[in-house]
């Protein structure tokens, strides 16, 4: 059990921030190297290949528990109700 918070916003008109945070046991309780596993490294590599240096995934260990994850993607603002993320529309 626990809580989950999800937030999405456009930052500085050119970056989409997707934030997910939970109140669970946290990544430090399950890993000797939190945030640096094979799966996360694969995701970070794919982000780099698809979006370049403008994209990133940040995982943090929060004490005493909980894990916030932030995904940052470059965006081009098209109109007041949609943004384009390299060809895909994202409502906000």
PDB file of N, CA and C in Angstrom, residues 15-90:
ATOM      1  N   UNK A  15      10.283  22.205 -22.349  1.00  0.00           N
ATOM      2  CA  UNK A  15      10.601  20.931 -21.700  1.00  0.00           C
ATOM      3  C   UNK A  15       9.355  20.394 -21.008  1.00  0.00           C
ATOM      4  N   UNK A  16       9.022  19.142 -21.319  1.00  0.00           N
ATOM      5  CA  UNK A  16       7.916  18.476 -20.659  1.00  0.00           C
ATOM      6  C   UNK A  16       8.482  17.698 -19.477  1.00  0.00           C
ATOM      7  N   UNK A  17       7.977  17.979 -18.281  1.00  0.00           N
ATOM      8  CA  UNK A  17       8.399  17.268 -17.078  1.00  0.00           C
ATOM      9  C   UNK A  17       7.278  16.339 -16.645  1.00  0.00           C
ATOM     10  N   UNK A  18       7.562  15.056 -16.622  1.00  0.00           N
ATOM     11  CA  UNK A  18       6.631  14.057 -16.113  1.00  0.00           C
ATOM     12  C   UNK A  18       7.215  13.540 -14.807  1.00  0.00           C
ATOM     13  N   UNK A  19       6.481  13.719 -13.731  1.00  0.00           N
ATOM     14  CA  UNK A  19       6.988  13.332 -12.417  1.00  0.00           C
ATOM     15  C   UNK A  19       6.055  12.297 -11.788  1.00  0.00           C
ATOM     16  N   UNK A  20       6.636  11.204 -11.320  1.00  0.00           N
ATOM     17  CA  UNK A  20       5.901  10.159 -10.619  1.00  0.00           C
ATOM     18  C   UNK A  20       6.618   9.940  -9.292  1.00  0.00           C
ATOM     19  N   UNK A  21       5.841   9.912  -8.225  1.00  0.00           N
ATOM     20  CA  UNK A  21       6.434   9.719  -6.901  1.00  0.00           C
ATOM     21  C   UNK A  21       5.537   8.795  -6.095  1.00  0.00           C
ATOM     22  N   UNK A  22       6.152   7.935  -5.309  1.00  0.00           N
ATOM     23  CA  UNK A  22       5.371   7.058  -4.447  1.00  0.00           C
ATOM     24  C   UNK A  22       5.851   7.177  -3.004  1.00  0.00           C
ATOM     25  N   UNK A  23       5.071   6.570  -2.119  1.00  0.00           N
ATOM     26  CA  UNK A  23       5.423   6.597  -0.694  1.00  0.00           C
ATOM     27  C   UNK A  23       5.845   5.214  -0.216  1.00  0.00           C
ATOM     28  N   UNK A  24       6.278   4.349  -1.140  1.00  0.00           N
ATOM     29  CA  UNK A  24       6.664   2.978  -0.808  1.00  0.00           C
ATOM     30  C   UNK A  24       7.999   2.881  -0.108  1.00  0.00           C
ATOM     31  N   UNK A  25       8.566   1.676  -0.121  1.00  0.00           N
ATOM     32  CA  UNK A  25       9.793   1.421   0.616  1.00  0.00           C
ATOM     33  C   UNK A  25      10.998   2.137   0.029  1.00  0.00           C
ATOM     34  N   UNK A  26      10.932   2.520  -1.226  1.00  0.00           N
ATOM     35  CA  UNK A  26      12.034   3.257  -1.837  1.00  0.00           C
ATOM     36  C   UNK A  26      13.007   2.359  -2.568  1.00  0.00           C
ATOM     37  N   UNK A  27      13.728   2.928  -3.528  1.00  0.00           N
ATOM     38  CA  UNK A  27      14.653   2.131  -4.328  1.00  0.00           C
ATOM     39  C   UNK A  27      15.900   1.753  -3.544  1.00  0.00           C
ATOM     40  N   UNK A  28      16.283   2.521  -2.558  1.00  0.00           N
ATOM     41  CA  UNK A  28      17.490   2.186  -1.798  1.00  0.00           C
ATOM     42  C   UNK A  28      17.305   0.920  -0.971  1.00  0.00           C
ATOM     43  N   UNK A  29      16.054   0.577  -0.648  1.00  0.00           N
ATOM     44  CA  UNK A  29      15.802  -0.626   0.144  1.00  0.00           C
ATOM     45  C   UNK A  29      15.923  -1.896  -0.693  1.00  0.00           C
ATOM     46  N   UNK A  30      15.893  -1.768  -2.032  1.00  0.00           N
ATOM     47  CA  UNK A  30      15.904  -2.948  -2.894  1.00  0.00           C
ATOM     48  C   UNK A  30      17.155  -3.076  -3.745  1.00  0.00           C
ATOM     49  N   UNK A  31      18.026  -2.085  -3.762  1.00  0.00           N
ATOM     50  CA  UNK A  31      19.154  -2.119  -4.681  1.00  0.00           C
ATOM     51  C   UNK A  31      20.410  -1.591  -4.014  1.00  0.00           C
ATOM     52  N   UNK A  32      21.535  -2.196  -4.370  1.00  0.00           N
ATOM     53  CA  UNK A  32      22.804  -1.699  -3.850  1.00  0.00           C
ATOM     54  C   UNK A  32      23.260  -0.461  -4.618  1.00  0.00           C
ATOM     55  N   UNK A  33      22.740  -0.265  -5.850  1.00  0.00           N
ATOM     56  CA  UNK A  33      23.063   0.907  -6.672  1.00  0.00           C
ATOM     57  C   UNK A  33      21.762   1.508  -7.200  1.00  0.00           C
ATOM     58  N   UNK A  34      20.962   2.180  -6.346  1.00  0.00           N
ATOM     59  CA  UNK A  34      19.663   2.672  -6.770  1.00  0.00           C
ATOM     60  C   UNK A  34      19.765   3.641  -7.941  1.00  0.00           C
ATOM     61  N   UNK A  35      18.901   3.418  -8.944  1.00  0.00           N
ATOM     62  CA  UNK A  35      18.852   4.311 -10.097  1.00  0.00           C
ATOM     63  C   UNK A  35      19.854   3.991 -11.184  1.00  0.00           C
ATOM     64  N   UNK A  36      20.641   2.916 -11.033  1.00  0.00           N
ATOM     65  CA  UNK A  36      21.690   2.598 -12.002  1.00  0.00           C
ATOM     66  C   UNK A  36      21.619   1.160 -12.502  1.00  0.00           C
ATOM     67  N   UNK A  37      20.436   0.531 -12.444  1.00  0.00           N
ATOM     68  CA  UNK A  37      20.300  -0.849 -12.902  1.00  0.00           C
ATOM     69  C   UNK A  37      20.301  -0.942 -14.422  1.00  0.00           C
ATOM     70  N   UNK A  38      20.326  -2.163 -14.923  1.00  0.00           N
ATOM     71  CA  UNK A  38      20.366  -2.411 -16.365  1.00  0.00           C
ATOM     72  C   UNK A  38      19.148  -1.806 -17.064  1.00  0.00           C
ATOM     73  N   UNK A  39      17.957  -2.027 -16.511  1.00  0.00           N
ATOM     74  CA  UNK A  39      16.739  -1.502 -17.126  1.00  0.00           C
ATOM     75  C   UNK A  39      16.737   0.016 -17.217  1.00  0.00           C
ATOM     76  N   UNK A  40      17.113   0.683 -16.128  1.00  0.00           N
ATOM     77  CA  UNK A  40      17.146   2.149 -16.145  1.00  0.00           C
ATOM     78  C   UNK A  40      18.231   2.670 -17.075  1.00  0.00           C
ATOM     79  N   UNK A  41      19.368   2.005 -17.126  1.00  0.00           N
ATOM     80  CA  UNK A  41      20.409   2.421 -18.072  1.00  0.00           C
ATOM     81  C   UNK A  41      19.937   2.270 -19.507  1.00  0.00           C
ATOM     82  N   UNK A  42      19.172   1.200 -19.811  1.00  0.00           N
ATOM     83  CA  UNK A  42      18.622   1.034 -21.148  1.00  0.00           C
ATOM     84  C   UNK A  42      17.644   2.147 -21.501  1.00  0.00           C
ATOM     85  N   UNK A  43      16.792   2.515 -20.550  1.00  0.00           N
ATOM     86  CA  UNK A  43      15.841   3.612 -20.779  1.00  0.00           C
ATOM     87  C   UNK A  43      16.589   4.921 -21.026  1.00  0.00           C
ATOM     88  N   UNK A  44      17.600   5.200 -20.213  1.00  0.00           N
ATOM     89  CA  UNK A  44      18.366   6.439 -20.373  1.00  0.00           C
ATOM     90  C   UNK A  44      19.080   6.473 -21.720  1.00  0.00           C
ATOM     91  N   UNK A  45      19.610   5.342 -22.178  1.00  0.00           N
ATOM     92  CA  UNK A  45      20.272   5.266 -23.475  1.00  0.00           C
ATOM     93  C   UNK A  45      19.275   5.499 -24.607  1.00  0.00           C
ATOM     94  N   UNK A  46      18.104   4.916 -24.497  1.00  0.00           N
ATOM     95  CA  UNK A  46      17.074   5.116 -25.523  1.00  0.00           C
ATOM     96  C   UNK A  46      16.609   6.570 -25.571  1.00  0.00           C
ATOM     97  N   UNK A  47      16.444   7.190 -24.426  1.00  0.00           N
ATOM     98  CA  UNK A  47      16.079   8.609 -24.384  1.00  0.00           C
ATOM     99  C   UNK A  47      17.136   9.457 -25.082  1.00  0.00           C
ATOM    100  N   UNK A  48      18.383   9.161 -24.824  1.00  0.00           N
ATOM    101  CA  UNK A  48      19.474   9.900 -25.441  1.00  0.00           C
ATOM    102  C   UNK A  48      19.455   9.737 -26.958  1.00  0.00           C
ATOM    103  N   UNK A  49      19.219   8.517 -27.427  1.00  0.00           N
ATOM    104  CA  UNK A  49      19.189   8.270 -28.869  1.00  0.00           C
ATOM    105  C   UNK A  49      17.995   8.925 -29.549  1.00  0.00           C
ATOM    106  N   UNK A  50      16.859   8.931 -28.876  1.00  0.00           N
ATOM    107  CA  UNK A  50      15.639   9.490 -29.474  1.00  0.00           C
ATOM    108  C   UNK A  50      15.559  11.009 -29.379  1.00  0.00           C
ATOM    109  N   UNK A  51      16.020  11.579 -28.262  1.00  0.00           N
ATOM    110  CA  UNK A  51      15.812  13.002 -27.998  1.00  0.00           C
ATOM    111  C   UNK A  51      17.096  13.795 -27.813  1.00  0.00           C
ATOM    112  N   UNK A  52      18.234  13.144 -27.790  1.00  0.00           N
ATOM    113  CA  UNK A  52      19.494  13.850 -27.591  1.00  0.00           C
ATOM    114  C   UNK A  52      19.693  14.267 -26.152  1.00  0.00           C
ATOM    115  N   UNK A  53      20.530  15.283 -25.979  1.00  0.00           N
ATOM    116  CA  UNK A  53      20.893  15.738 -24.635  1.00  0.00           C
ATOM    117  C   UNK A  53      19.745  16.432 -23.905  1.00  0.00           C
ATOM    118  N   UNK A  54      18.662  16.750 -24.617  1.00  0.00           N
ATOM    119  CA  UNK A  54      17.541  17.454 -23.998  1.00  0.00           C
ATOM    120  C   UNK A  54      16.637  16.575 -23.162  1.00  0.00           C
ATOM    121  N   UNK A  55      16.862  15.251 -23.171  1.00  0.00           N
ATOM    122  CA  UNK A  55      16.016  14.334 -22.410  1.00  0.00           C
ATOM    123  C   UNK A  55      16.805  13.705 -21.274  1.00  0.00           C
ATOM    124  N   UNK A  56      16.100  13.407 -20.193  1.00  0.00           N
ATOM    125  CA  UNK A  56      16.758  12.733 -19.079  1.00  0.00           C
ATOM    126  C   UNK A  56      15.737  12.044 -18.196  1.00  0.00           C
ATOM    127  N   UNK A  57      16.202  11.041 -17.482  1.00  0.00           N
ATOM    128  CA  UNK A  57      15.412  10.347 -16.480  1.00  0.00           C
ATOM    129  C   UNK A  57      16.199  10.396 -15.183  1.00  0.00           C
ATOM    130  N   UNK A  58      15.562  10.914 -14.150  1.00  0.00           N
ATOM    131  CA  UNK A  58      16.225  11.038 -12.846  1.00  0.00           C
ATOM    132  C   UNK A  58      15.422  10.254 -11.815  1.00  0.00           C
ATOM    133  N   UNK A  59      16.074   9.292 -11.177  1.00  0.00           N
ATOM    134  CA  UNK A  59      15.474   8.521 -10.088  1.00  0.00           C
ATOM    135  C   UNK A  59      16.209   8.908  -8.809  1.00  0.00           C
ATOM    136  N   UNK A  60      15.442   9.088  -7.738  1.00  0.00           N
ATOM    137  CA  UNK A  60      16.054   9.484  -6.477  1.00  0.00           C
ATOM    138  C   UNK A  60      15.595   8.556  -5.364  1.00  0.00           C
ATOM    139  N   UNK A  61      16.440   8.353  -4.419  1.00  0.00           N
ATOM    140  CA  UNK A  61      16.058   7.656  -3.197  1.00  0.00           C
ATOM    141  C   UNK A  61      15.702   8.713  -2.159  1.00  0.00           C
ATOM    142  N   UNK A  62      14.516   8.639  -1.630  1.00  0.00           N
ATOM    143  CA  UNK A  62      14.091   9.599  -0.611  1.00  0.00           C
ATOM    144  C   UNK A  62      13.997   8.872   0.720  1.00  0.00           C
ATOM    145  N   UNK A  63      14.656   9.403   1.710  1.00  0.00           N
ATOM    146  CA  UNK A  63      14.644   8.799   3.039  1.00  0.00           C
ATOM    147  C   UNK A  63      13.548   9.434   3.882  1.00  0.00           C
ATOM    148  N   UNK A  64      12.827   8.720   4.694  1.00  0.00           N
ATOM    149  CA  UNK A  64      13.056   7.320   5.010  1.00  0.00           C
ATOM    150  C   UNK A  64      12.440   6.369   3.984  1.00  0.00           C
ATOM    151  N   UNK A  65      11.514   6.844   3.127  1.00  0.00           N
ATOM    152  CA  UNK A  65      10.959   5.963   2.110  1.00  0.00           C
ATOM    153  C   UNK A  65      10.349   6.804   0.992  1.00  0.00           C
ATOM    154  N   UNK A  66      10.056   6.145  -0.115  1.00  0.00           N
ATOM    155  CA  UNK A  66       9.479   6.818  -1.269  1.00  0.00           C
ATOM    156  C   UNK A  66      10.509   6.999  -2.373  1.00  0.00           C
ATOM    157  N   UNK A  67      10.016   7.090  -3.601  1.00  0.00           N
ATOM    158  CA  UNK A  67      10.887   7.258  -4.757  1.00  0.00           C
ATOM    159  C   UNK A  67      10.271   8.238  -5.739  1.00  0.00           C
ATOM    160  N   UNK A  68      10.889   9.382  -5.980  1.00  0.00           N
ATOM    161  CA  UNK A  68      10.452  10.251  -7.063  1.00  0.00           C
ATOM    162  C   UNK A  68      11.240   9.933  -8.346  1.00  0.00           C
ATOM    163  N   UNK A  69      10.532   9.907  -9.470  1.00  0.00           N
ATOM    164  CA  UNK A  69      11.154   9.717 -10.778  1.00  0.00           C
ATOM    165  C   UNK A  69      10.701  10.871 -11.669  1.00  0.00           C
ATOM    166  N   UNK A  70      11.641  11.502 -12.359  1.00  0.00           N
ATOM    167  CA  UNK A  70      11.323  12.626 -13.241  1.00  0.00           C
ATOM    168  C   UNK A  70      11.845  12.322 -14.631  1.00  0.00           C
ATOM    169  N   UNK A  71      10.945  12.398 -15.612  1.00  0.00           N
ATOM    170  CA  UNK A  71      11.287  12.234 -17.019  1.00  0.00           C
ATOM    171  C   UNK A  71      11.168  13.600 -17.670  1.00  0.00           C
ATOM    172  N   UNK A  72      12.249  14.042 -18.331  1.00  0.00           N
ATOM    173  CA  UNK A  72      12.267  15.347 -18.997  1.00  0.00           C
ATOM    174  C   UNK A  72      12.420  15.109 -20.496  1.00  0.00           C
ATOM    175  N   UNK A  73      11.505  15.687 -21.285  1.00  0.00           N
ATOM    176  CA  UNK A  73      11.539  15.558 -22.736  1.00  0.00           C
ATOM    177  C   UNK A  73      11.472  16.938 -23.373  1.00  0.00           C
ATOM    178  N   UNK A  74      12.219  17.163 -24.445  1.00  0.00           N
ATOM    179  CA  UNK A  74      12.105  18.435 -25.155  1.00  0.00           C
ATOM    180  C   UNK A  74      10.768  18.495 -25.890  1.00  0.00           C
ATOM    181  N   UNK A  75      10.143  19.659 -25.909  1.00  0.00           N
ATOM    182  CA  UNK A  75       8.871  19.837 -26.606  1.00  0.00           C
ATOM    183  C   UNK A  75       8.911  21.093 -27.464  1.00  0.00           C
ATOM    184  N   UNK A  76       8.041  21.097 -28.444  1.00  0.00           N
ATOM    185  CA  UNK A  76       7.813  22.284 -29.258  1.00  0.00           C
ATOM    186  C   UNK A  76       6.359  22.655 -29.043  1.00  0.00           C
ATOM    187  N   UNK A  77       6.078  23.800 -28.434  1.00  0.00           N
ATOM    188  CA  UNK A  77       4.712  24.203 -28.145  1.00  0.00           C
ATOM    189  C   UNK A  77       4.039  24.600 -29.444  1.00  0.00           C
ATOM    190  N   UNK A  78       2.909  23.916 -29.762  1.00  0.00           N
ATOM    191  CA  UNK A  78       2.199  24.132 -31.011  1.00  0.00           C
ATOM    192  C   UNK A  78       0.999  25.037 -30.807  1.00  0.00           C
ATOM    193  N   UNK A  79       0.273  24.855 -29.725  1.00  0.00           N
ATOM    194  CA  UNK A  79      -0.910  25.654 -29.463  1.00  0.00           C
ATOM    195  C   UNK A  79      -1.204  25.709 -27.986  1.00  0.00           C
ATOM    196  N   UNK A  80      -2.325  26.295 -27.631  1.00  0.00           N
ATOM    197  CA  UNK A  80      -2.661  26.466 -26.227  1.00  0.00           C
ATOM    198  C   UNK A  80      -3.070  25.162 -25.551  1.00  0.00           C
ATOM    199  N   UNK A  81      -3.518  24.151 -26.336  1.00  0.00           N
ATOM    200  CA  UNK A  81      -4.013  22.933 -25.706  1.00  0.00           C
ATOM    201  C   UNK A  81      -3.179  21.701 -25.998  1.00  0.00           C
ATOM    202  N   UNK A  82      -2.220  21.762 -26.940  1.00  0.00           N
ATOM    203  CA  UNK A  82      -1.390  20.589 -27.213  1.00  0.00           C
ATOM    204  C   UNK A  82       0.056  20.993 -27.374  1.00  0.00           C
ATOM    205  N   UNK A  83       0.934  20.047 -27.142  1.00  0.00           N
ATOM    206  CA  UNK A  83       2.358  20.216 -27.369  1.00  0.00           C
ATOM    207  C   UNK A  83       2.819  19.041 -28.202  1.00  0.00           C
ATOM    208  N   UNK A  84       3.874  19.219 -28.977  1.00  0.00           N
ATOM    209  CA  UNK A  84       4.393  18.130 -29.775  1.00  0.00           C
ATOM    210  C   UNK A  84       5.704  17.660 -29.192  1.00  0.00           C
ATOM    211  N   UNK A  85       5.807  16.355 -28.955  1.00  0.00           N
ATOM    212  CA  UNK A  85       7.027  15.762 -28.451  1.00  0.00           C
ATOM    213  C   UNK A  85       7.581  14.908 -29.592  1.00  0.00           C
ATOM    214  N   UNK A  86       8.459  15.495 -30.375  1.00  0.00           N
ATOM    215  CA  UNK A  86       9.032  14.852 -31.564  1.00  0.00           C
ATOM    216  C   UNK A  86       8.017  14.003 -32.307  1.00  0.00           C
ATOM    217  N   UNK A  87       6.928  14.648 -32.733  1.00  0.00           N
ATOM    218  CA  UNK A  87       5.961  13.990 -33.578  1.00  0.00           C
ATOM    219  C   UNK A  87       4.762  13.391 -32.873  1.00  0.00           C
ATOM    220  N   UNK A  88       4.765  13.323 -31.553  1.00  0.00           N
ATOM    221  CA  UNK A  88       3.634  12.765 -30.825  1.00  0.00           C
ATOM    222  C   UNK A  88       2.948  13.872 -30.063  1.00  0.00           C
ATOM    223  N   UNK A  89       1.609  13.912 -30.127  1.00  0.00           N
ATOM    224  CA  UNK A  89       0.881  14.942 -29.385  1.00  0.00           C
ATOM    225  C   UNK A  89       0.676  14.522 -27.944  1.00  0.00           C
ATOM    226  N   UNK A  90       0.815  15.495 -27.051  1.00  0.00           N
ATOM    227  CA  UNK A  90       0.632  15.265 -25.625  1.00  0.00           C
ATOM    228  C   UNK A  90      -0.308  16.337 -25.114  1.00  0.00           C
TER     229      UNK A  90
END
